[in-house]
Amino acid sequence: MTKEDRLLKKLEQINLQLSTHYQNNEHVGVLSGISGISLFHFYYSRYMENEQVADIGVDMISETIQRINDGYSFPTFCTGIAGAGWVLELLSEEEFIDIDNDDLLSSLDEYLFKATKIDVTNEYYDFLHGAIGNGYYFLKRYQNTKSDELKNTYKEYLMFLISALKKSSKKDNRGIWWDYELNKKEEIIGANLSLSHGMASIINFLCRLYYFNDFRAAVEELLQGSIDFIVHNKYEIEENSCLFPSWVYTGMNEYVGNRLAWCYGDLGLGISLWRAGVTLKNNEYQKLAIQTLKHAAKRKDPEEARIKDAGLCHGVFGIIRIFNYMFKETKEEIFKETADFWMDEALKMDIHENGHAGYMQWRGDLQEWNNEINLLEGTAGIGLSIISYLRPELTKWDECLMIS
């Protein structure tokens, strides 16, 4: 059986298993809820050129809306309402569904803005679970709303978030950063550089705001200063497996490695540096991004790279998606070769007889394997990564990971 045949078989299995198990997921968000799971079915339908395949995706979206109407109230992008609203916007952009999001979603605005204000008060600028994730949703609504009144509302929300970021930022000769609680037990406070929870996501978000004239002047200093901080903290010794730390704090070791993954490490930083370089038309940032990702491409030992499972967040299919994206952006063959290498590795990992399509999620906190179907860590994300590997034009879904 060829690699393509094996991948097509995986998609068939994932389609069936998600259709059977999605109601067991209690959340609605894009990364860990059923709205994100629905994205697999819509993109698989387009891949198969069969609209009927999307019917289960429509059922998931109907279930998402019903749960919110019935009182589901968790706000976040990863798990809750902000993420579900973002999915509805994407589905409309991609013409998978015809829906009036101005009518459907505007009633949620005040609640999500209140949640954002609470996060800002706590200086909780987390992409998955905090203020940046809500801002990501508001930006998507700002882009797509047909109402001038709503557009002004979203502009106010986003300017509030920008102002809060400015107020809570730290600045010295290294640049601009934000303090995070890095280790509660050891009371370590410092800069988190990750894409999932830290500064790489802030830079990525600011780049997307910078694209619009309404926000450019407001974010320019923050964007430049936060890039400066990242660049300042690049390791000088390039023989190390990583070019950047995951955290920066007083008293840290001179070199601390990181995993090869979407969530933490050089891949997420490389993606955000690339976006910064393109956004600001800065060749040096683009070169640094390519250097960072080429360096990461040398890491081929799963154990050294701390790879345990297959999911998008910290597994091989997230690695595959990032390198394929960078090949599409740069046409550098090393990125395509690296994506192919990790796809071969991924096809060796379908060893779990009780897993979905042979895959299970590794729960490091519990030291056990778990069946997971969501987009971030489960088979929905694995399936979407496979679709984009086979059909590189079907990739807009990965905006939810700040990739494209």
mmCIF file of C-alpha atoms in Angstrom:
data_model
loop_
_atom_site.group_PDB
_atom_site.id
_atom_site.type_symbol
_atom_site.label_atom_id
_atom_site.label_comp_id
_atom_site.label_asym_id
_atom_site.label_seq_id
_atom_site.Cartn_x
_atom_site.Cartn_y
_atom_site.Cartn_z
ATOM 1 C CA MET A 1 0.000 0.000 0.000
ATOM 2 C CA THR A 2 1.402 3.412 -0.970
ATOM 3 C CA LYS A 3 1.814 6.260 1.522
ATOM 4 C CA GLU A 4 -1.105 8.104 -0.083
ATOM 5 C CA ASP A 5 -3.319 5.027 0.158
ATOM 6 C CA ARG A 6 -2.465 4.638 3.829
ATOM 7 C CA LEU A 7 -3.274 8.280 4.487
ATOM 8 C CA LEU A 8 -6.580 8.016 2.649
ATOM 9 C CA LYS A 9 -7.432 4.998 4.782
ATOM 10 C CA LYS A 10 -6.622 7.052 7.881
ATOM 11 C CA LEU A 11 -9.021 9.764 6.733
ATOM 12 C CA GLU A 12 -11.803 7.208 6.251
ATOM 13 C CA GLN A 13 -11.230 5.837 9.746
ATOM 14 C CA ILE A 14 -11.075 9.282 11.333
ATOM 15 C CA ASN A 15 -14.255 10.378 9.562
ATOM 16 C CA LEU A 16 -16.134 7.381 10.931
ATOM 17 C CA GLN A 17 -14.739 7.614 14.442
ATOM 18 C CA LEU A 18 -15.340 11.336 14.843
ATOM 19 C CA SER A 19 -18.898 10.915 13.585
ATOM 20 C CA THR A 20 -19.450 8.263 16.234
ATOM 21 C CA HIS A 21 -17.734 9.874 19.213
ATOM 22 C CA TYR A 22 -18.056 13.664 18.904
ATOM 23 C CA GLN A 23 -20.983 13.986 21.317
ATOM 24 C CA ASN A 24 -18.742 12.692 24.104
ATOM 25 C CA ASN A 25 -16.880 16.013 23.907
ATOM 26 C CA GLU A 26 -18.593 18.447 26.270
ATOM 27 C CA HIS A 27 -16.934 21.652 25.017
ATOM 28 C CA VAL A 28 -17.615 23.908 22.013
ATOM 29 C CA GLY A 29 -14.272 25.668 21.299
ATOM 30 C CA VAL A 30 -12.133 25.363 18.209
ATOM 31 C CA LEU A 31 -9.108 23.596 19.684
ATOM 32 C CA SER A 32 -10.657 21.299 22.268
ATOM 33 C CA GLY A 33 -14.378 21.330 21.444
ATOM 34 C CA ILE A 34 -16.847 20.079 18.858
ATOM 35 C CA SER A 35 -16.794 23.165 16.634
ATOM 36 C CA GLY A 36 -13.132 22.426 15.895
ATOM 37 C CA ILE A 37 -13.909 18.771 15.262
ATOM 38 C CA SER A 38 -16.461 19.875 12.666
ATOM 39 C CA LEU A 39 -13.675 21.478 10.626
ATOM 40 C CA PHE A 40 -12.363 18.028 9.763
ATOM 41 C CA HIS A 41 -15.668 17.019 8.201
ATOM 42 C CA PHE A 42 -16.030 20.217 6.174
ATOM 43 C CA TYR A 43 -12.494 20.009 4.784
ATOM 44 C CA TYR A 44 -12.751 16.258 4.218
ATOM 45 C CA SER A 45 -15.945 16.921 2.283
ATOM 46 C CA ARG A 46 -14.119 19.398 0.068
ATOM 47 C CA TYR A 47 -11.201 17.000 -0.321
ATOM 48 C CA MET A 48 -13.572 14.180 -1.355
ATOM 49 C CA GLU A 49 -15.672 16.561 -3.484
ATOM 50 C CA ASN A 50 -18.724 15.135 -1.760
ATOM 51 C CA GLU A 51 -21.017 17.618 0.006
ATOM 52 C CA GLN A 52 -22.795 14.854 1.891
ATOM 53 C CA VAL A 53 -19.632 14.197 3.897
ATOM 54 C CA ALA A 54 -20.127 17.641 5.462
ATOM 55 C CA ASP A 55 -23.527 16.720 6.924
ATOM 56 C CA ILE A 56 -21.995 15.517 10.183
ATOM 57 C CA GLY A 57 -20.069 18.791 10.369
ATOM 58 C CA VAL A 58 -23.342 20.677 10.050
ATOM 59 C CA ASP A 59 -24.755 18.541 12.861
ATOM 60 C CA MET A 60 -21.771 19.471 15.048
ATOM 61 C CA ILE A 61 -22.260 23.174 14.373
ATOM 62 C CA SER A 62 -25.973 22.868 15.172
ATOM 63 C CA GLU A 63 -25.042 21.104 18.419
ATOM 64 C CA THR A 64 -22.518 23.860 19.204
ATOM 65 C CA ILE A 65 -25.122 26.597 18.783
ATOM 66 C CA GLN A 66 -27.680 24.635 20.790
ATOM 67 C CA ARG A 67 -25.280 24.159 23.689
ATOM 68 C CA ILE A 68 -24.576 27.899 23.813
ATOM 69 C CA ASN A 69 -28.298 28.661 23.689
ATOM 70 C CA ASP A 70 -28.813 26.162 26.515
ATOM 71 C CA GLY A 71 -26.392 28.029 28.749
ATOM 72 C CA TYR A 72 -22.870 26.847 27.929
ATOM 73 C CA SER A 73 -20.779 29.738 29.220
ATOM 74 C CA PHE A 74 -17.050 28.929 29.143
ATOM 75 C CA PRO A 75 -15.537 31.835 27.168
ATOM 76 C CA THR A 76 -12.095 30.833 25.861
ATOM 77 C CA PHE A 77 -10.751 30.392 22.346
ATOM 78 C CA CYS A 78 -9.402 26.897 22.952
ATOM 79 C CA THR A 79 -12.347 25.428 24.808
ATOM 80 C CA GLY A 80 -15.309 27.763 24.663
ATOM 81 C CA ILE A 81 -17.471 30.389 23.016
ATOM 82 C CA ALA A 82 -14.743 32.583 21.473
ATOM 83 C CA GLY A 83 -13.361 29.556 19.652
ATOM 84 C CA ALA A 84 -16.797 28.427 18.490
ATOM 85 C CA GLY A 85 -17.549 31.897 17.147
ATOM 86 C CA TRP A 86 -14.205 31.915 15.340
ATOM 87 C CA VAL A 87 -15.114 28.609 13.675
ATOM 88 C CA LEU A 88 -18.435 30.027 12.466
ATOM 89 C CA GLU A 89 -16.536 32.925 10.912
ATOM 90 C CA LEU A 90 -14.069 30.600 9.183
ATOM 91 C CA LEU A 91 -16.833 28.359 7.851
ATOM 92 C CA SER A 92 -18.541 31.426 6.406
ATOM 93 C CA GLU A 93 -15.286 32.686 4.848
ATOM 94 C CA GLU A 94 -14.686 29.296 3.263
ATOM 95 C CA GLU A 95 -18.309 29.160 2.030
ATOM 96 C CA PHE A 96 -18.989 25.909 3.855
ATOM 97 C CA ILE A 97 -22.110 27.394 5.435
ATOM 98 C CA ASP A 98 -24.358 30.380 4.726
ATOM 99 C CA ILE A 99 -25.006 32.074 8.057
ATOM 100 C CA ASP A 100 -25.589 35.598 9.375
ATOM 101 C CA ASN A 101 -22.887 35.795 12.002
ATOM 102 C CA ASP A 102 -23.707 39.424 12.768
ATOM 103 C CA ASP A 103 -27.119 38.299 13.962
ATOM 104 C CA LEU A 104 -25.945 35.069 15.593
ATOM 105 C CA LEU A 105 -22.760 36.166 17.350
ATOM 106 C CA SER A 106 -23.241 39.813 18.328
ATOM 107 C CA SER A 107 -25.302 38.843 21.378
ATOM 108 C CA LEU A 108 -22.179 37.159 22.783
ATOM 109 C CA ASP A 109 -19.923 40.199 22.434
ATOM 110 C CA GLU A 110 -20.547 41.818 25.798
ATOM 111 C CA TYR A 111 -20.041 38.551 27.670
ATOM 112 C CA LEU A 112 -16.753 37.822 25.879
ATOM 113 C CA PHE A 113 -15.538 41.378 26.418
ATOM 114 C CA LYS A 114 -16.269 41.081 30.151
ATOM 115 C CA ALA A 115 -14.224 37.866 30.190
ATOM 116 C CA THR A 116 -11.430 39.703 28.373
ATOM 117 C CA LYS A 117 -11.448 42.508 30.932
ATOM 118 C CA ILE A 118 -11.085 39.956 33.723
ATOM 119 C CA ASP A 119 -8.127 38.366 31.929
ATOM 120 C CA VAL A 120 -6.547 41.778 31.395
ATOM 121 C CA THR A 121 -6.978 42.659 35.063
ATOM 122 C CA ASN A 122 -5.057 39.484 35.880
ATOM 123 C CA GLU A 123 -2.524 40.199 33.082
ATOM 124 C CA TYR A 124 -3.463 36.834 31.617
ATOM 125 C CA TYR A 125 -2.433 37.151 27.961
ATOM 126 C CA ASP A 126 -2.758 33.506 27.021
ATOM 127 C CA PHE A 127 -3.685 32.565 23.452
ATOM 128 C CA LEU A 128 -5.429 29.301 24.257
ATOM 129 C CA HIS A 129 -7.206 30.305 27.444
ATOM 130 C CA GLY A 130 -6.969 34.070 27.969
ATOM 131 C CA ALA A 131 -7.147 37.571 26.524
ATOM 132 C CA ILE A 132 -5.166 37.000 23.301
ATOM 133 C CA GLY A 133 -7.514 34.183 22.276
ATOM 134 C CA ASN A 134 -10.545 36.408 22.790
ATOM 135 C CA GLY A 135 -8.787 39.151 20.869
ATOM 136 C CA TYR A 136 -8.156 36.714 18.023
ATOM 137 C CA TYR A 137 -11.900 36.119 17.827
ATOM 138 C CA PHE A 138 -12.698 39.852 17.963
ATOM 139 C CA LEU A 139 -10.209 40.463 15.139
ATOM 140 C CA LYS A 140 -11.923 37.870 12.963
ATOM 141 C CA ARG A 141 -15.272 39.550 13.640
ATOM 142 C CA TYR A 142 -13.743 42.969 12.912
ATOM 143 C CA GLN A 143 -12.566 41.645 9.544
ATOM 144 C CA ASN A 144 -15.840 40.040 8.520
ATOM 145 C CA THR A 145 -18.749 41.981 9.993
ATOM 146 C CA LYS A 146 -21.026 43.747 7.524
ATOM 147 C CA SER A 147 -22.155 46.242 10.169
ATOM 148 C CA ASP A 148 -20.300 49.536 10.617
ATOM 149 C CA GLU A 149 -21.611 49.742 14.178
ATOM 150 C CA LEU A 150 -20.281 46.283 15.048
ATOM 151 C CA LYS A 151 -16.974 47.023 13.333
ATOM 152 C CA ASN A 152 -16.531 50.059 15.575
ATOM 153 C CA THR A 153 -17.385 47.935 18.614
ATOM 154 C CA TYR A 154 -14.736 45.353 17.728
ATOM 155 C CA LYS A 155 -12.256 48.146 17.068
ATOM 156 C CA GLU A 156 -12.915 49.474 20.591
ATOM 157 C CA TYR A 157 -12.461 45.983 22.075
ATOM 158 C CA LEU A 158 -9.184 45.495 20.250
ATOM 159 C CA MET A 159 -7.872 48.949 21.141
ATOM 160 C CA PHE A 160 -8.701 48.185 24.777
ATOM 161 C CA LEU A 161 -6.616 45.006 24.549
ATOM 162 C CA ILE A 162 -3.723 46.821 22.850
ATOM 163 C CA SER A 163 -3.805 49.491 25.562
ATOM 164 C CA ALA A 164 -3.761 46.807 28.258
ATOM 165 C CA LEU A 165 -0.798 45.085 26.618
ATOM 166 C CA LYS A 166 1.078 48.386 26.604
ATOM 167 C CA LYS A 167 0.251 49.096 30.236
ATOM 168 C CA SER A 168 1.386 45.682 31.512
ATOM 169 C CA SER A 169 4.470 45.311 29.310
ATOM 170 C CA LYS A 170 8.023 45.436 30.683
ATOM 171 C CA LYS A 171 10.819 47.212 28.852
ATOM 172 C CA ASP A 172 14.594 47.474 29.053
ATOM 173 C CA ASN A 173 17.550 47.442 26.656
ATOM 174 C CA ARG A 174 16.558 43.944 25.468
ATOM 175 C CA GLY A 175 13.139 45.045 24.241
ATOM 176 C CA ILE A 176 9.560 44.545 25.423
ATOM 177 C CA TRP A 177 8.143 41.520 27.205
ATOM 178 C CA TRP A 178 5.379 40.379 29.535
ATOM 179 C CA ASP A 179 5.818 38.493 32.787
ATOM 180 C CA TYR A 180 4.133 35.108 33.168
ATOM 181 C CA GLU A 181 3.943 32.671 36.051
ATOM 182 C CA LEU A 182 6.269 30.063 34.569
ATOM 183 C CA ASN A 183 6.420 27.650 37.483
ATOM 184 C CA LYS A 184 3.921 28.098 40.309
ATOM 185 C CA LYS A 185 5.570 25.575 42.610
ATOM 186 C CA GLU A 186 8.994 27.181 42.348
ATOM 187 C CA GLU A 187 7.541 30.711 42.036
ATOM 188 C CA ILE A 188 9.396 31.427 38.795
ATOM 189 C CA ILE A 189 8.235 34.578 36.986
ATOM 190 C CA GLY A 190 9.526 35.610 33.573
ATOM 191 C CA ALA A 191 8.873 35.764 29.845
ATOM 192 C CA ASN A 192 7.158 32.802 28.189
ATOM 193 C CA LEU A 193 8.235 32.732 24.529
ATOM 194 C CA SER A 194 5.829 30.016 23.327
ATOM 195 C CA LEU A 195 3.192 30.152 20.597
ATOM 196 C CA SER A 196 0.575 28.379 22.698
ATOM 197 C CA HIS A 197 0.694 30.600 25.769
ATOM 198 C CA GLY A 198 3.357 33.269 25.395
ATOM 199 C CA MET A 199 5.116 35.941 23.399
ATOM 200 C CA ALA A 200 5.233 34.200 20.028
ATOM 201 C CA SER A 201 1.425 34.352 20.007
ATOM 202 C CA ILE A 202 1.437 38.035 21.012
ATOM 203 C CA ILE A 203 3.838 38.870 18.170
ATOM 204 C CA ASN A 204 1.724 36.818 15.761
ATOM 205 C CA PHE A 205 -1.455 38.577 16.923
ATOM 206 C CA LEU A 206 0.116 42.039 16.719
ATOM 207 C CA CYS A 207 1.239 41.301 13.153
ATOM 208 C CA ARG A 208 -2.344 40.503 12.204
ATOM 209 C CA LEU A 209 -3.511 43.763 13.789
ATOM 210 C CA TYR A 210 -0.709 45.718 12.072
ATOM 211 C CA TYR A 211 -2.185 44.730 8.715
ATOM 212 C CA PHE A 212 -5.112 47.115 9.351
ATOM 213 C CA ASN A 213 -4.691 50.899 9.334
ATOM 214 C CA ASP A 214 -6.994 51.184 12.345
ATOM 215 C CA PHE A 215 -4.398 49.465 14.552
ATOM 216 C CA ARG A 216 -1.019 49.986 12.890
ATOM 217 C CA ALA A 217 0.150 53.024 14.831
ATOM 218 C CA ALA A 218 -1.134 51.573 18.113
ATOM 219 C CA VAL A 219 0.762 48.276 17.837
ATOM 220 C CA GLU A 220 3.958 49.324 16.053
ATOM 221 C CA GLU A 221 6.097 49.972 19.142
ATOM 222 C CA LEU A 222 4.844 46.843 20.932
ATOM 223 C CA LEU A 223 5.483 44.694 17.896
ATOM 224 C CA GLN A 224 8.986 45.985 17.297
ATOM 225 C CA GLY A 225 9.935 45.825 20.963
ATOM 226 C CA SER A 226 8.688 42.280 21.467
ATOM 227 C CA ILE A 227 10.537 41.095 18.358
ATOM 228 C CA ASP A 228 13.682 42.766 19.693
ATOM 229 C CA PHE A 229 13.297 40.832 22.958
ATOM 230 C CA ILE A 230 12.986 37.509 21.133
ATOM 231 C CA VAL A 231 15.984 38.237 18.897
ATOM 232 C CA HIS A 232 18.057 39.332 21.905
ATOM 233 C CA ASN A 233 17.483 35.970 23.576
ATOM 234 C CA LYS A 234 18.673 33.842 20.669
ATOM 235 C CA TYR A 235 21.452 31.483 21.732
ATOM 236 C CA GLU A 236 24.835 32.392 20.277
ATOM 237 C CA ILE A 237 26.048 28.779 20.099
ATOM 238 C CA GLU A 238 24.299 27.308 17.084
ATOM 239 C CA GLU A 239 25.583 23.786 17.720
ATOM 240 C CA ASN A 240 22.796 23.460 20.307
ATOM 241 C CA SER A 241 19.668 21.630 19.174
ATOM 242 C CA CYS A 242 17.592 24.783 19.777
ATOM 243 C CA LEU A 243 18.238 28.417 18.871
ATOM 244 C CA PHE A 244 15.872 29.887 21.468
ATOM 245 C CA PRO A 245 14.789 29.099 25.011
ATOM 246 C CA SER A 246 11.138 28.537 25.869
ATOM 247 C CA TRP A 247 11.358 30.784 28.938
ATOM 248 C CA VAL A 248 13.492 33.749 29.947
ATOM 249 C CA TYR A 249 13.838 34.513 33.657
ATOM 250 C CA THR A 250 16.374 35.725 36.205
ATOM 251 C CA GLY A 251 18.768 32.952 37.215
ATOM 252 C CA MET A 252 18.049 30.617 34.289
ATOM 253 C CA ASN A 253 20.768 28.328 32.976
ATOM 254 C CA GLU A 254 22.822 29.565 30.053
ATOM 255 C CA TYR A 255 21.297 26.924 27.768
ATOM 256 C CA VAL A 256 17.986 25.135 28.226
ATOM 257 C CA GLY A 257 16.707 23.076 25.303
ATOM 258 C CA ASN A 258 13.093 22.805 24.193
ATOM 259 C CA ARG A 259 10.862 20.328 22.427
ATOM 260 C CA LEU A 260 10.203 20.172 18.677
ATOM 261 C CA ALA A 261 6.531 21.078 18.586
ATOM 262 C CA TRP A 262 3.893 23.638 17.698
ATOM 263 C CA CYS A 263 3.209 24.575 21.320
ATOM 264 C CA TYR A 264 6.695 25.367 22.671
ATOM 265 C CA GLY A 265 10.068 25.862 21.057
ATOM 266 C CA ASP A 266 11.696 27.030 17.860
ATOM 267 C CA LEU A 267 8.882 26.017 15.496
ATOM 268 C CA GLY A 268 6.350 28.419 16.978
ATOM 269 C CA LEU A 269 8.938 31.189 17.264
ATOM 270 C CA GLY A 270 10.042 30.588 13.675
ATOM 271 C CA ILE A 271 6.458 30.836 12.405
ATOM 272 C CA SER A 272 5.872 34.117 14.243
ATOM 273 C CA LEU A 273 9.225 35.579 13.173
ATOM 274 C CA TRP A 274 8.349 34.705 9.588
ATOM 275 C CA ARG A 275 5.000 36.481 9.916
ATOM 276 C CA ALA A 276 6.756 39.482 11.441
ATOM 277 C CA GLY A 277 9.253 39.575 8.590
ATOM 278 C CA VAL A 278 6.533 39.440 5.937
ATOM 279 C CA THR A 279 4.296 41.930 7.751
ATOM 280 C CA LEU A 280 7.053 44.492 8.337
ATOM 281 C CA LYS A 281 8.791 43.710 5.030
ATOM 282 C CA ASN A 282 11.942 43.006 7.035
ATOM 283 C CA ASN A 283 14.356 40.646 5.287
ATOM 284 C CA GLU A 284 16.426 40.098 8.438
ATOM 285 C CA TYR A 285 13.472 38.709 10.340
ATOM 286 C CA GLN A 286 12.586 36.489 7.399
ATOM 287 C CA LYS A 287 16.160 35.200 7.243
ATOM 288 C CA LEU A 288 16.167 34.524 10.983
ATOM 289 C CA ALA A 289 12.886 32.628 10.702
ATOM 290 C CA ILE A 290 14.241 30.461 7.890
ATOM 291 C CA GLN A 291 17.492 29.894 9.810
ATOM 292 C CA THR A 292 15.506 28.878 12.910
ATOM 293 C CA LEU A 293 13.307 26.427 11.043
ATOM 294 C CA LYS A 294 16.184 24.973 9.017
ATOM 295 C CA HIS A 295 18.006 24.407 12.289
ATOM 296 C CA ALA A 296 14.911 22.683 13.679
ATOM 297 C CA ALA A 297 14.763 20.517 10.555
ATOM 298 C CA LYS A 298 18.017 18.846 11.647
ATOM 299 C CA ARG A 299 16.299 17.296 14.660
ATOM 300 C CA LYS A 300 15.296 13.809 13.520
ATOM 301 C CA ASP A 301 15.451 11.827 16.767
ATOM 302 C CA PRO A 302 11.956 11.639 18.344
ATOM 303 C CA GLU A 303 13.375 11.020 21.799
ATOM 304 C CA GLU A 304 15.725 14.010 21.659
ATOM 305 C CA ALA A 305 12.878 16.117 20.241
ATOM 306 C CA ARG A 306 10.578 14.955 23.088
ATOM 307 C CA ILE A 307 7.993 13.570 20.694
ATOM 308 C CA LYS A 308 5.696 10.999 22.221
ATOM 309 C CA ASP A 309 2.448 11.126 20.249
ATOM 310 C CA ALA A 310 0.947 12.280 16.969
ATOM 311 C CA GLY A 311 -1.342 15.250 17.741
ATOM 312 C CA LEU A 312 -0.935 18.805 16.496
ATOM 313 C CA CYS A 313 -0.014 20.435 19.798
ATOM 314 C CA HIS A 314 3.170 18.574 20.709
ATOM 315 C CA GLY A 315 3.235 15.688 18.250
ATOM 316 C CA VAL A 316 4.358 14.845 14.733
ATOM 317 C CA PHE A 317 1.348 16.102 12.779
ATOM 318 C CA GLY A 318 1.900 19.616 14.125
ATOM 319 C CA ILE A 319 5.512 19.433 12.971
ATOM 320 C CA ILE A 320 4.382 18.236 9.544
ATOM 321 C CA ARG A 321 1.914 21.101 9.201
ATOM 322 C CA ILE A 322 4.481 23.767 10.087
ATOM 323 C CA PHE A 323 7.162 22.502 7.710
ATOM 324 C CA ASN A 324 4.668 22.117 4.871
ATOM 325 C CA TYR A 325 3.484 25.670 5.481
ATOM 326 C CA MET A 326 7.045 26.974 5.330
ATOM 327 C CA PHE A 327 7.688 25.052 2.118
ATOM 328 C CA LYS A 328 4.611 26.701 0.611
ATOM 329 C CA GLU A 329 5.875 30.116 1.770
ATOM 330 C CA THR A 330 9.544 29.812 0.799
ATOM 331 C CA LYS A 331 9.862 26.901 -1.685
ATOM 332 C CA GLU A 332 12.886 25.746 0.346
ATOM 333 C CA GLU A 333 13.127 22.012 -0.394
ATOM 334 C CA ILE A 334 14.457 21.191 3.072
ATOM 335 C CA PHE A 335 11.067 22.040 4.527
ATOM 336 C CA LYS A 336 9.233 19.648 2.202
ATOM 337 C CA GLU A 337 11.825 16.927 2.842
ATOM 338 C CA THR A 338 11.433 17.402 6.592
ATOM 339 C CA ALA A 339 7.632 17.238 6.408
ATOM 340 C CA ASP A 340 7.949 13.997 4.401
ATOM 341 C CA PHE A 341 10.371 12.553 6.941
ATOM 342 C CA TRP A 342 8.007 13.217 9.829
ATOM 343 C CA MET A 343 5.034 11.859 7.885
ATOM 344 C CA ASP A 344 6.943 8.589 7.511
ATOM 345 C CA GLU A 345 7.527 8.661 11.262
ATOM 346 C CA ALA A 346 3.858 9.407 11.891
ATOM 347 C CA LEU A 347 2.830 6.330 9.940
ATOM 348 C CA LYS A 348 4.981 4.248 12.259
ATOM 349 C CA MET A 349 3.121 5.553 15.291
ATOM 350 C CA ASP A 350 -0.322 4.098 14.538
ATOM 351 C CA ILE A 351 0.339 1.198 16.894
ATOM 352 C CA HIS A 352 -2.531 1.504 19.357
ATOM 353 C CA GLU A 353 -5.097 -1.229 18.788
ATOM 354 C CA ASN A 354 -7.632 0.609 20.933
ATOM 355 C CA GLY A 355 -6.818 4.010 19.458
ATOM 356 C CA HIS A 356 -8.647 6.018 16.827
ATOM 357 C CA ALA A 357 -7.010 5.236 13.479
ATOM 358 C CA GLY A 358 -4.239 3.645 15.550
ATOM 359 C CA TYR A 359 -3.372 6.864 17.418
ATOM 360 C CA MET A 360 -3.694 7.847 21.058
ATOM 361 C CA GLN A 361 -2.742 10.955 23.025
ATOM 362 C CA TRP A 362 0.039 10.720 25.599
ATOM 363 C CA ARG A 363 -0.974 12.369 28.878
ATOM 364 C CA GLY A 364 2.360 13.182 30.454
ATOM 365 C CA ASP A 365 0.738 14.537 33.601
ATOM 366 C CA LEU A 366 -0.982 11.190 34.190
ATOM 367 C CA GLN A 367 1.666 9.024 32.522
ATOM 368 C CA GLU A 368 -0.957 7.240 30.434
ATOM 369 C CA TRP A 369 -2.342 6.931 26.911
ATOM 370 C CA ASN A 370 -5.754 8.396 26.180
ATOM 371 C CA ASN A 371 -8.183 8.425 23.248
ATOM 372 C CA GLU A 372 -8.680 12.034 22.162
ATOM 373 C CA ILE A 373 -10.648 13.327 19.175
ATOM 374 C CA ASN A 374 -10.303 17.105 19.393
ATOM 375 C CA LEU A 375 -8.358 19.311 16.994
ATOM 376 C CA LEU A 376 -5.458 20.322 19.229
ATOM 377 C CA GLU A 377 -4.387 16.950 20.589
ATOM 378 C CA GLY A 378 -6.586 14.375 18.905
ATOM 379 C CA THR A 379 -7.602 12.756 15.660
ATOM 380 C CA ALA A 380 -9.554 15.721 14.236
ATOM 381 C CA GLY A 381 -6.276 17.649 14.055
ATOM 382 C CA ILE A 382 -4.410 14.625 12.719
ATOM 383 C CA GLY A 383 -7.004 14.300 9.956
ATOM 384 C CA LEU A 384 -6.809 17.979 9.037
ATOM 385 C CA SER A 385 -3.018 17.797 8.877
ATOM 386 C CA ILE A 386 -3.273 14.791 6.550
ATOM 387 C CA ILE A 387 -5.735 16.637 4.286
ATOM 388 C CA SER A 388 -3.396 19.626 4.037
ATOM 389 C CA TYR A 389 -0.441 17.306 3.361
ATOM 390 C CA LEU A 390 -2.308 15.738 0.450
ATOM 391 C CA ARG A 391 -3.949 18.956 -0.775
ATOM 392 C CA PRO A 392 -1.827 21.990 0.230
ATOM 393 C CA GLU A 393 -4.536 24.430 -0.865
ATOM 394 C CA LEU A 394 -6.878 23.151 1.867
ATOM 395 C CA THR A 395 -5.067 24.818 4.748
ATOM 396 C CA LYS A 396 -7.019 27.860 5.938
ATOM 397 C CA TRP A 397 -8.179 25.906 8.992
ATOM 398 C CA ASP A 398 -4.687 26.207 10.498
ATOM 399 C CA GLU A 399 -5.264 29.897 11.197
ATOM 400 C CA CYS A 400 -6.665 28.560 14.481
ATOM 401 C CA LEU A 401 -3.063 27.632 15.347
ATOM 402 C CA MET A 402 -1.670 30.974 14.099
ATOM 403 C CA ILE A 403 0.164 29.185 11.274
ATOM 404 C CA SER A 404 -1.351 30.563 8.060
#
